Tab-separated table of C-alpha atoms and ligand atoms in Angstrom:
chain	number	residue	atom	x	y	z
B	24	MET	CA	103.320	81.921	56.883
B	25	SER	CA	101.080	81.317	59.893
B	26	GLY	CA	101.706	80.028	63.360
B	27	GLY	CA	105.448	80.538	63.463
B	28	ALA	CA	106.137	76.817	63.842
B	29	ALA	CA	109.865	76.429	63.879
B	30	LYS	CA	109.871	74.235	60.808
B	31	LYS	CA	112.960	74.755	58.755
B	32	GLU	CA	111.919	75.723	55.288
B	33	GLU	CA	113.050	73.262	52.671
B	34	LYS	CA	114.513	74.693	49.543
B	35	PRO	CA	112.143	73.809	46.735
B	36	ARG	CA	113.545	71.375	44.226
B	37	LYS	CA	114.795	72.859	40.983
B	38	PHE	CA	113.614	70.985	37.955
B	39	GLN	CA	115.449	70.291	34.748
B	40	ALA	CA	114.242	68.986	31.431
B	41	ILE	CA	114.595	65.223	31.058
B	42	LYS	CA	117.771	63.937	29.408
B	43	GLY	CA	117.614	64.066	25.638
B	44	VAL	CA	114.782	66.591	25.461
B	45	ARG	CA	115.153	70.341	25.361
B	46	ASP	CA	113.447	73.706	25.309
B	47	LEU	CA	113.472	75.592	22.060
B	48	LEU	CA	113.796	79.265	22.885
B	49	PRO	CA	113.663	82.631	21.186
B	50	PRO	CA	115.305	83.857	19.077
B	51	GLU	CA	115.893	80.334	17.701
B	52	THR	CA	112.168	79.571	17.602
B	53	ALA	CA	111.797	82.326	15.003
B	54	LEU	CA	113.983	80.186	12.735
B	55	TRP	CA	111.850	77.111	13.454
B	56	ASN	CA	108.755	79.065	12.520
B	57	ARG	CA	110.338	80.245	9.322
B	58	VAL	CA	111.346	76.729	8.342
B	59	GLU	CA	107.830	75.459	9.049
B	60	GLN	CA	106.207	78.352	7.212
B	61	THR	CA	108.397	77.630	4.192
B	62	ALA	CA	107.339	73.969	4.326
B	63	HIS	CA	103.650	74.945	4.378
B	64	GLU	CA	104.198	77.204	1.356
B	65	VAL	CA	106.348	74.873	-0.742
B	66	PHE	CA	104.283	71.750	-0.045
B	67	ALA	CA	101.085	73.608	-0.922
B	68	THR	CA	102.549	74.449	-4.333
B	69	PHE	CA	102.856	70.681	-4.897
B	70	GLY	CA	99.219	70.137	-3.899
B	71	PHE	CA	99.813	68.633	-0.449
B	72	GLY	CA	97.410	69.179	2.435
B	73	GLU	CA	98.339	69.129	6.100
B	74	ILE	CA	97.357	66.280	8.419
B	75	ARG	CA	97.768	66.543	12.198
B	76	PRO	CA	97.659	63.042	13.622
B	77	PRO	CA	97.669	62.449	17.390
B	78	ILE	CA	100.923	62.156	19.282
B	79	PHE	CA	100.044	58.804	20.817
B	80	GLU	CA	98.550	55.744	19.224
B	81	PRO	CA	97.958	52.103	20.116
B	82	THR	CA	101.354	50.451	20.583
B	83	GLU	CA	100.200	47.734	18.228
B	84	LEU	CA	100.005	50.200	15.322
B	85	PHE	CA	103.736	50.910	15.525
B	86	ALA	CA	104.603	47.283	16.218
B	87	ARG	CA	102.780	46.327	13.027
B	88	ALA	CA	103.839	49.236	10.809
B	89	VAL	CA	107.415	49.895	11.870
B	90	GLY	CA	108.068	46.263	12.798
B	91	GLY	CA	108.384	44.545	16.176
B	92	GLU	CA	111.960	43.522	15.360
B	93	THR	CA	113.265	47.038	14.790
B	94	ASP	CA	115.249	48.943	17.430
B	95	ILE	CA	112.620	51.652	17.306
B	96	VAL	CA	109.839	49.363	18.457
B	97	SER	CA	111.761	46.855	20.559
B	98	LYS	CA	113.860	49.344	22.552
B	99	GLU	CA	113.094	52.978	21.876
B	100	MET	CA	109.373	53.619	22.296
B	101	TYR	CA	107.820	55.420	25.225
B	102	THR	CA	105.039	53.012	26.048
B	103	PHE	CA	102.530	53.113	28.865
B	104	GLU	CA	99.269	51.544	29.873
B	105	ASP	CA	96.248	53.752	29.664
B	106	ARG	CA	93.610	53.435	32.403
B	107	ASP	CA	91.627	50.940	30.419
B	108	GLU	CA	94.776	48.824	30.234
B	109	THR	CA	95.352	49.338	26.559
B	110	SER	CA	98.982	49.850	25.684
B	111	VAL	CA	99.697	53.182	24.027
B	112	SER	CA	102.959	54.689	22.767
B	113	LEU	CA	104.254	58.124	21.935
B	114	ARG	CA	104.788	58.117	18.202
B	115	PRO	CA	108.362	57.380	17.067
B	116	GLU	CA	107.429	58.394	13.500
B	117	ALA	CA	104.260	59.423	11.697
B	118	THR	CA	103.945	57.284	8.566
B	119	ALA	CA	102.021	54.635	10.517
B	120	SER	CA	99.547	57.259	11.763
B	121	VAL	CA	99.050	58.739	8.307
B	122	CYS	CA	98.305	55.283	6.864
B	123	ARG	CA	95.952	54.542	9.753
B	124	ALA	CA	94.138	57.821	9.112
B	125	TYR	CA	93.927	57.075	5.369
B	126	ILE	CA	92.143	53.825	6.154
B	127	GLU	CA	90.049	55.145	9.044
B	128	HIS	CA	88.662	58.067	7.034
B	129	GLY	CA	88.078	56.079	3.869
B	130	MET	CA	90.448	58.309	1.922
B	131	GLN	CA	90.568	55.740	-0.880
B	132	GLN	CA	87.216	57.273	-1.912
B	133	LEU	CA	88.936	60.611	-2.609
B	134	PRO	CA	90.634	61.405	-5.919
B	135	GLN	CA	93.912	59.449	-5.852
B	136	PRO	CA	96.656	59.823	-4.949
B	137	VAL	CA	96.056	61.562	-1.632
B	138	LYS	CA	98.951	63.883	-0.800
B	139	LEU	CA	99.471	64.679	2.871
B	140	TYR	CA	102.168	66.313	4.955
B	141	TYR	CA	102.706	66.688	8.682
B	142	MET	CA	105.087	68.309	11.131
B	143	GLY	CA	105.581	67.775	14.831
B	144	PRO	CA	107.435	66.000	17.609
B	145	MET	CA	108.481	62.331	17.541
B	146	PHE	CA	109.819	60.316	20.456
B	147	ARG	CA	112.579	57.717	20.542
B	148	ARG	CA	114.548	56.613	23.542
B	149	GLU	CA	117.953	56.808	21.850
B	150	ARG	CA	121.325	57.802	23.224
B	151	PRO	CA	121.328	61.623	23.121
B	152	GLN	CA	124.117	63.262	21.113
B	153	LYS	CA	124.555	66.028	18.581
B	154	GLY	CA	121.600	65.852	16.198
B	155	ARG	CA	119.970	63.029	18.150
B	156	TYR	CA	117.325	63.716	20.748
B	157	ARG	CA	114.603	61.794	22.515
B	158	GLN	CA	111.999	64.310	21.510
B	159	PHE	CA	112.801	65.520	18.033
B	160	TYR	CA	110.801	67.048	15.230
B	161	GLN	CA	110.002	65.779	11.799
B	162	ILE	CA	108.473	67.362	8.751
B	163	GLY	CA	107.225	64.639	6.442
B	164	ALA	CA	104.913	63.861	3.574
B	165	GLU	CA	103.183	60.816	2.138
B	166	VAL	CA	101.553	60.120	-1.230
B	167	LEU	CA	98.951	57.372	-0.864
B	168	GLY	CA	96.890	55.567	-3.465
B	169	GLY	CA	96.833	55.792	-7.227
B	170	ILE	CA	99.573	54.353	-9.366
B	171	ASP	CA	103.253	53.743	-8.651
B	172	ALA	CA	104.559	55.813	-11.578
B	173	PRO	CA	108.243	56.779	-11.221
B	174	ALA	CA	107.248	60.418	-11.734
B	175	ILE	CA	105.461	60.296	-8.358
B	176	ASP	CA	108.626	59.152	-6.579
B	177	VAL	CA	110.554	61.901	-8.284
B	178	GLU	CA	108.013	64.618	-7.609
B	179	VAL	CA	108.250	63.824	-3.908
B	180	ILE	CA	112.048	64.081	-4.065
B	181	GLU	CA	111.833	67.263	-6.128
B	182	MET	CA	109.537	68.752	-3.487
B	183	VAL	CA	112.036	68.114	-0.664
B	184	MET	CA	114.882	69.546	-2.714
B	185	THR	CA	112.807	72.619	-3.605
B	186	PHE	CA	112.092	73.129	0.091
B	187	PHE	CA	115.781	72.750	1.022
B	188	ASP	CA	116.882	75.079	-1.778
B	189	LYS	CA	114.413	77.697	-0.653
B	190	LEU	CA	115.964	77.550	2.817
B	191	ASP	CA	119.425	77.729	1.253
B	192	LEU	CA	120.529	74.570	3.058
B	193	GLN	CA	124.190	73.953	2.240
B	194	GLY	CA	126.154	70.897	1.124
B	195	LEU	CA	123.138	68.853	0.078
B	196	ARG	CA	123.659	65.354	-1.204
B	197	LEU	CA	120.844	63.210	-2.467
B	198	SER	CA	121.448	59.455	-2.639
B	199	VAL	CA	119.013	57.117	-4.352
B	200	ASN	CA	118.652	53.374	-4.695
B	201	SER	CA	116.116	50.726	-5.576
B	202	ILE	CA	115.666	47.801	-3.243
B	203	GLY	CA	113.419	45.744	-5.511
B	204	CYS	CA	110.054	44.233	-4.746
B	205	ARG	CA	108.467	41.068	-3.346
B	206	GLU	CA	109.463	39.299	-6.563
B	207	CYS	CA	113.137	40.038	-6.778
B	208	ARG	CA	114.271	41.118	-3.319
B	209	PRO	CA	113.871	37.767	-1.522
B	210	LYS	CA	116.112	36.117	-4.134
B	211	TYR	CA	118.714	38.826	-3.713
B	212	VAL	CA	118.520	38.596	0.075
B	213	GLU	CA	119.172	34.834	-0.132
B	214	LEU	CA	122.154	35.435	-2.375
B	215	LEU	CA	123.433	38.110	-0.001
B	216	ARG	CA	122.977	35.812	2.978
B	217	ALA	CA	124.911	33.039	1.250
B	218	GLU	CA	127.771	35.428	0.437
B	219	LEU	CA	127.764	36.841	3.969
B	220	LEU	CA	127.962	33.369	5.473
B	221	LYS	CA	131.201	32.841	3.546
B	222	VAL	CA	132.794	35.818	5.307
B	223	LYS	CA	130.934	35.513	8.599
B	224	ASP	CA	133.985	35.246	10.888
B	225	LYS	CA	135.411	38.500	9.487
B	226	LEU	CA	132.285	40.442	10.496
B	227	GLY	CA	131.442	42.103	13.793
B	228	PRO	CA	128.809	40.674	16.153
B	229	ASP	CA	126.020	43.009	14.931
B	230	SER	CA	126.478	42.039	11.319
B	231	GLN	CA	126.854	38.368	12.229
B	232	ARG	CA	123.480	38.504	13.898
B	233	ARG	CA	121.946	40.341	10.965
B	234	ILE	CA	122.965	37.608	8.518
B	235	GLU	CA	120.078	35.692	10.008
B	236	THR	CA	117.659	38.457	10.995
B	237	ASN	CA	118.061	41.024	8.209
B	238	PRO	CA	121.052	40.715	5.845
B	239	LEU	CA	120.182	43.970	4.049
B	240	ARG	CA	120.994	45.888	7.203
B	241	VAL	CA	124.600	44.665	7.017
B	242	LEU	CA	124.963	47.020	4.041
B	243	ASP	CA	124.185	49.905	6.430
B	244	SER	CA	127.212	49.095	8.582
B	245	LYS	CA	129.608	51.940	9.327
B	246	LEU	CA	132.157	49.626	10.963
B	247	GLU	CA	135.538	50.400	9.397
B	248	SER	CA	136.731	46.778	9.379
B	249	GLU	CA	133.692	45.641	7.397
B	250	GLN	CA	133.851	48.194	4.593
B	251	LYS	CA	136.191	46.279	2.264
B	252	ILE	CA	134.135	43.121	2.670
B	253	ILE	CA	130.854	44.877	1.993
B	254	GLU	CA	132.198	46.504	-1.161
B	255	LYS	CA	132.676	43.054	-2.700
B	256	LEU	CA	129.165	41.809	-1.958
B	257	PRO	CA	126.634	41.353	-4.781
B	258	ARG	CA	124.663	44.518	-5.566
B	259	ILE	CA	120.909	44.620	-5.754
B	260	SER	CA	120.931	46.678	-8.938
B	261	ASP	CA	122.291	43.591	-10.722
B	262	HIS	CA	119.425	41.485	-9.400
B	263	LEU	CA	116.298	43.605	-9.896
B	264	CYS	CA	113.404	42.034	-11.810
B	265	LYS	CA	112.486	43.573	-15.153
B	266	ASP	CA	109.723	45.787	-13.715
B	267	CYS	CA	111.887	47.093	-10.891
B	268	ALA	CA	114.845	47.707	-13.190
B	269	GLU	CA	112.605	49.712	-15.525
B	270	HIS	CA	111.066	51.619	-12.634
B	271	TYR	CA	114.486	52.520	-11.272
B	272	ALA	CA	115.806	53.568	-14.696
B	273	ALA	CA	112.746	55.769	-15.161
B	274	VAL	CA	113.245	57.351	-11.727
B	275	LYS	CA	116.783	58.346	-12.659
B	276	GLN	CA	115.701	59.656	-16.042
B	277	GLU	CA	112.940	61.705	-14.445
B	278	LEU	CA	115.393	63.131	-11.880
B	279	ASP	CA	117.583	64.294	-14.762
B	280	LEU	CA	114.569	65.757	-16.533
B	281	ARG	CA	113.747	67.841	-13.465
B	282	GLY	CA	117.339	68.896	-12.931
B	283	VAL	CA	117.633	67.157	-9.560
B	284	LYS	CA	121.239	66.123	-8.899
B	285	TYR	CA	121.728	62.750	-7.221
B	286	ARG	CA	124.178	59.968	-6.696
B	287	GLU	CA	123.407	56.280	-6.603
B	288	ASN	CA	124.194	54.411	-3.431
B	289	TRP	CA	123.569	50.695	-3.701
B	290	ARG	CA	124.028	50.316	0.054
B	291	LEU	CA	121.109	52.589	0.891
B	292	VAL	CA	118.516	50.174	2.234
B	293	ARG	CA	115.514	50.356	4.437
B	294	GLY	CA	115.533	47.307	6.612
B	295	LEU	CA	111.768	46.873	6.708
B	296	ASP	CA	109.847	44.370	4.629
B	297	TYR	CA	107.227	46.705	3.312
B	298	TYR	CA	109.673	49.113	1.702
B	299	MET	CA	110.171	48.541	-1.970
B	300	ARG	CA	111.828	50.018	-5.006
B	301	THR	CA	112.831	53.657	-4.526
B	302	THR	CA	114.720	54.603	-1.382
B	303	PHE	CA	116.494	57.899	-0.857
B	304	GLU	CA	118.399	59.873	1.704
B	305	ILE	CA	119.611	63.463	1.840
B	306	THR	CA	122.585	64.640	3.862
B	307	ALA	CA	123.589	68.212	4.642
B	308	GLN	CA	126.716	69.913	5.934
B	309	GLY	CA	127.722	70.825	9.458
B	310	LEU	CA	126.177	67.835	11.187
B	311	GLY	CA	129.088	65.515	11.975
B	312	SER	CA	128.179	61.852	11.880
B	313	GLN	CA	124.423	62.461	12.204
B	314	ASP	CA	124.263	64.113	8.818
B	315	ALA	CA	121.058	62.617	7.351
B	316	VAL	CA	118.401	65.318	7.215
B	317	CYS	CA	115.862	63.330	5.245
B	318	GLY	CA	115.036	59.694	4.590
B	319	GLY	CA	112.326	58.336	2.357
B	320	GLY	CA	111.066	55.554	0.202
B	321	ARG	CA	108.241	53.661	-1.410
B	322	TYR	CA	106.098	51.374	0.736
B	323	ASP	CA	103.415	49.817	-1.434
B	324	SER	CA	102.289	47.191	1.047
B	325	LEU	CA	102.041	49.186	4.271
B	326	VAL	CA	98.390	50.235	4.040
B	327	GLY	CA	97.478	46.624	3.263
B	328	LEU	CA	99.503	45.475	6.246
B	329	LEU	CA	97.379	47.740	8.442
B	330	GLY	CA	94.146	46.221	7.186
B	331	GLY	CA	93.433	48.689	4.371
B	332	PRO	CA	92.966	48.070	0.648
B	333	PRO	CA	96.074	47.484	-1.515
B	334	THR	CA	97.498	51.003	-1.764
B	335	ASN	CA	100.663	52.429	-3.215
B	336	GLY	CA	102.618	54.737	-0.968
B	337	ILE	CA	105.760	56.818	-0.946
B	338	GLY	CA	106.975	59.368	1.539
B	339	PHE	CA	109.811	60.963	3.428
B	340	ALA	CA	110.623	62.376	6.835
B	341	ILE	CA	112.908	65.350	7.394
B	342	GLY	CA	114.703	65.742	10.722
B	343	GLU	CA	113.857	69.346	11.557
B	344	ASP	CA	116.339	69.606	14.449
B	345	ARG	CA	119.185	68.660	12.108
B	346	LEU	CA	117.889	70.916	9.384
B	347	ILE	CA	117.969	73.862	11.800
B	348	LEU	CA	121.409	72.854	13.078
B	349	SER	CA	122.782	72.766	9.545
B	350	LEU	CA	121.349	76.211	8.756
B	351	GLN	CA	122.918	77.596	11.911
B	352	GLU	CA	126.304	75.964	11.311
B	353	SER	CA	126.540	77.307	7.788
B	354	GLY	CA	125.561	80.819	8.891
B	355	LYS	CA	122.386	80.634	6.843
B	356	ALA	CA	120.097	81.241	9.751
B	357	PRO	CA	118.372	84.551	9.051
B	358	VAL	CA	118.971	87.349	11.506
B	359	VAL	CA	115.813	87.874	13.449
B	360	ARG	CA	114.856	91.370	14.465
B	361	SER	CA	114.199	91.944	18.107
B	362	ARG	CA	112.170	95.191	18.362
B	363	ASP	CA	111.577	97.836	15.766
B	364	VAL	CA	110.590	100.554	18.182
B	365	TYR	CA	111.109	101.087	21.899
B	366	ILE	CA	108.799	103.757	23.250
B	367	ALA	CA	110.523	105.810	25.935
B	368	TRP	CA	107.813	107.827	27.671
B	369	MET	CA	107.643	110.070	30.737
B	370	GLY	CA	104.621	111.783	32.214
B	371	GLU	CA	100.918	111.062	32.385
B	372	LYS	CA	99.988	112.779	29.122
B	373	ALA	CA	102.852	111.027	27.391
B	374	HIS	CA	101.601	107.694	28.685
B	375	ALA	CA	98.256	108.042	26.899
B	376	THR	CA	100.053	109.074	23.699
B	377	ALA	CA	102.519	106.192	24.038
B	378	VAL	CA	99.694	103.701	24.379
B	379	ARG	CA	98.060	105.057	21.238
B	380	ALA	CA	101.350	105.124	19.324
B	381	ALA	CA	102.078	101.510	20.312
B	382	LYS	CA	98.657	100.432	19.089
B	383	ASP	CA	99.073	102.194	15.729
B	384	LEU	CA	102.614	100.940	15.169
B	385	ARG	CA	101.671	97.354	16.023
B	386	LYS	CA	98.703	97.588	13.706
B	387	ALA	CA	101.126	98.596	10.955
B	388	GLY	CA	103.163	95.443	11.719
B	389	PHE	CA	106.011	96.873	13.780
B	390	SER	CA	107.403	95.104	16.800
B	391	VAL	CA	106.986	97.556	19.671
B	392	GLU	CA	108.167	97.572	23.268
B	393	LEU	CA	106.061	99.760	25.531
B	394	PRO	CA	107.484	99.883	29.057
B	395	PRO	CA	104.711	99.364	31.628
B	396	VAL	CA	105.989	102.053	33.989
B	397	GLU	CA	107.589	105.417	33.489
B	398	GLN	CA	111.380	105.420	33.235
B	399	LYS	CA	113.952	108.180	33.091
B	400	PHE	CA	114.936	108.679	29.439
B	401	GLY	CA	118.534	107.639	30.076
B	402	LYS	CA	117.471	104.334	31.527
B	403	ALA	CA	114.872	103.781	28.826
B	404	LEU	CA	117.408	104.321	26.057
B	405	GLY	CA	119.813	101.904	27.745
B	406	GLN	CA	117.040	99.335	27.864
B	407	ALA	CA	116.214	99.909	24.184
B	408	ASP	CA	119.865	99.320	23.353
B	409	LYS	CA	120.014	96.080	25.308
B	410	LEU	CA	116.955	94.769	23.537
B	411	GLY	CA	118.538	95.541	20.190
B	412	ALA	CA	115.737	97.885	19.150
B	413	ARG	CA	116.268	99.819	15.928
B	414	PHE	CA	114.547	102.991	17.019
B	415	ALA	CA	113.563	104.690	20.249
B	416	LEU	CA	110.505	106.895	20.130
B	417	ILE	CA	110.883	109.567	22.770
B	418	LEU	CA	107.658	110.941	24.213
B	419	GLY	CA	107.781	113.496	27.000
B	420	ASP	CA	105.455	116.329	27.880
B	421	ASN	CA	107.215	118.649	25.396
B	422	GLU	CA	106.660	116.239	22.521
B	423	VAL	CA	103.036	115.724	23.395
B	424	THR	CA	102.341	119.462	23.647
B	425	SER	CA	104.177	120.388	20.438
B	426	GLY	CA	102.971	117.355	18.444
B	427	GLU	CA	106.577	116.847	17.297
B	428	TRP	CA	107.867	113.427	18.284
B	429	THR	CA	111.532	112.536	18.559
B	430	LEU	CA	112.806	109.379	16.884
B	431	LYS	CA	116.282	108.173	17.727
B	432	THR	CA	118.115	105.696	15.499
B	433	LEU	CA	120.014	103.574	17.966
B	434	ALA	CA	122.725	102.365	15.605
B	435	ASP	CA	124.188	105.854	15.041
B	436	GLY	CA	122.505	107.911	17.768
B	437	SER	CA	120.984	110.342	15.258
B	438	GLN	CA	117.683	111.993	16.114
B	439	ALA	CA	114.911	113.530	14.045
B	440	LYS	CA	111.553	115.118	14.763
B	441	PHE	CA	108.305	113.950	13.165
B	442	THR	CA	104.660	114.708	13.396
B	443	GLU	CA	102.556	111.680	14.183
B	444	PRO	CA	101.466	110.825	10.592
B	445	ASN	CA	104.949	111.517	9.234
B	446	LEU	CA	106.500	109.197	11.736
B	447	LEU	CA	104.490	106.212	10.595
B	448	GLU	CA	105.288	106.989	6.988
B	449	HIS	CA	108.988	107.335	7.782
B	450	LEU	CA	109.063	104.030	9.633
B	451	CYS	CA	107.201	102.219	6.881
B	452	ARG	CA	109.603	103.541	4.257
B	453	ASN	CA	112.527	102.494	6.421
B	454	LYS	CA	111.143	99.028	6.862
B	455	ALA	CA	110.641	98.580	3.139
B	456	LEU	CA	114.286	99.568	2.593
B	457	SER	CA	115.657	97.206	5.201
B	458	SER	CA	113.664	94.092	4.327
N	519	ATP	P1	119.465	57.882	11.633
N	519	ATP	O1	120.174	56.999	10.693
N	519	ATP	O2	120.090	59.231	11.715
N	519	ATP	O3	119.237	57.239	12.970
N	519	ATP	P2	116.813	57.070	10.931
N	519	ATP	O4	117.006	56.143	9.803
N	519	ATP	O5	116.536	56.532	12.271
N	519	ATP	O6	118.022	58.126	11.009
N	519	ATP	P3	114.254	57.986	10.032
N	519	ATP	O7	113.502	57.121	10.936
N	519	ATP	O8	114.267	57.693	8.574
N	519	ATP	O9	115.734	58.145	10.547
N	519	ATP	O10	113.820	59.510	10.254
N	519	ATP	C1	114.046	60.524	9.271
N	519	ATP	C2	114.925	61.644	9.800
N	519	ATP	O11	114.569	62.005	11.130
N	519	ATP	C3	116.398	61.292	9.907
N	519	ATP	O12	117.022	61.433	8.661
N	519	ATP	C4	116.891	62.324	10.904
N	519	ATP	O13	117.143	63.557	10.253
N	519	ATP	C5	115.715	62.488	11.823
N	519	ATP	N1	115.911	61.758	13.079
N	519	ATP	C6	115.742	60.432	13.307
N	519	ATP	N2	115.983	60.134	14.599
N	519	ATP	C7	116.306	61.309	15.214
N	519	ATP	C8	116.640	61.683	16.563
N	519	ATP	N3	116.680	60.799	17.546
N	519	ATP	N4	116.924	62.988	16.822
N	519	ATP	C9	116.878	63.919	15.821
N	519	ATP	N5	116.552	63.624	14.553
N	519	ATP	C10	116.270	62.347	14.234
N	520	MG	MG1	117.790	55.989	13.840
């Protein structure tokens, strides 16, 4: 500081992450990486390629695709004006972007259907609680173009279940439904509206409003007092047109064929107009009331709605935060190793050897901690312990001169001497045994 002006130094402000968003930290991020790596692998076996759409888009895209009436668009988007006064929004979901990209890049010229998946952050200004954040992560996939064969719906579901099984996610429940098409759904919705009007005064204010705006959403209601009433309402499965009924029957048959266990839930609806026929949801254990880890469905008119050619579409989005939470709660999160080897070195000659040893061990794939400055062995071993290292490699002048290195196993304190080539071999053998 110059001058010595008697200005009282202000304590700098400490910053905190904004409400509803959070840092993901090690070691937990290792689990996130594993989940994402597994998704890349499993989805590739189903012939899906990765798309990385931008994180912000024109607000209008979401208004059109998700629907201006939805909570997501009307209340929850992070929207701002760019310098050229266009309105842009952080994406609340990615299906709209994937459809936009399909149209923009003329993907209808490619062999159909086009199978894409994505992963990354989404943004919704919701009330934060367990399993609900304002920046959260989704892993999703979309199948665009081609035909609307039931086997496509089921392959998409089979892919999610294969992914979840591979992660050993516990307590999975898959619910499926069909919500009809432009032919049969409007008639059902009218019937539902008429029935709801008869019981209107027994419903809560939200449902009362939805009788007009979107009667299907009443079926979503979790309000205890409405459950008995809803159970008596007409069910869409009794009002599907012939094509939809056949499609739905074939979906169920195909699920059986592939050994995918499911239950039907006639109240599983997607409140948006462009959704049709197959809808599904998967819940997992350990999540309390936010237990949906995946939602999906068919949306054959969405690409058309965004100015593209008539295009079939089906997809899903997995909530990665909840997926991770469920793995952690059920004790299925893999134990992540911290360091394989801590190199405790003392002396100038030992330093050069330690640097070389670290390089060789890292090259062989070991996680190595090489302290930047010399430490007394006692302190170094304490440090190795704190870091949870498996082994400490002790390199002092004696070791360097004799060419016999000391390896200490921290779990039991046992020590053994190795020559340099033997050491690597020993560690590799040990690693093979423990993994
Ligand atoms: P919910 O009923 O839990 O609000 P949703 O119908 O809004 O879910 P979708 O838009 O279908 O969810 O998104 C798919 C998945 O993304 C959900 O099943 C959930 O796992 C996850 N998800 C949605 N919103 C959030 C959020 N705010 N925080 C964390 N995960 C979320
Ligand atoms: Mg929601």
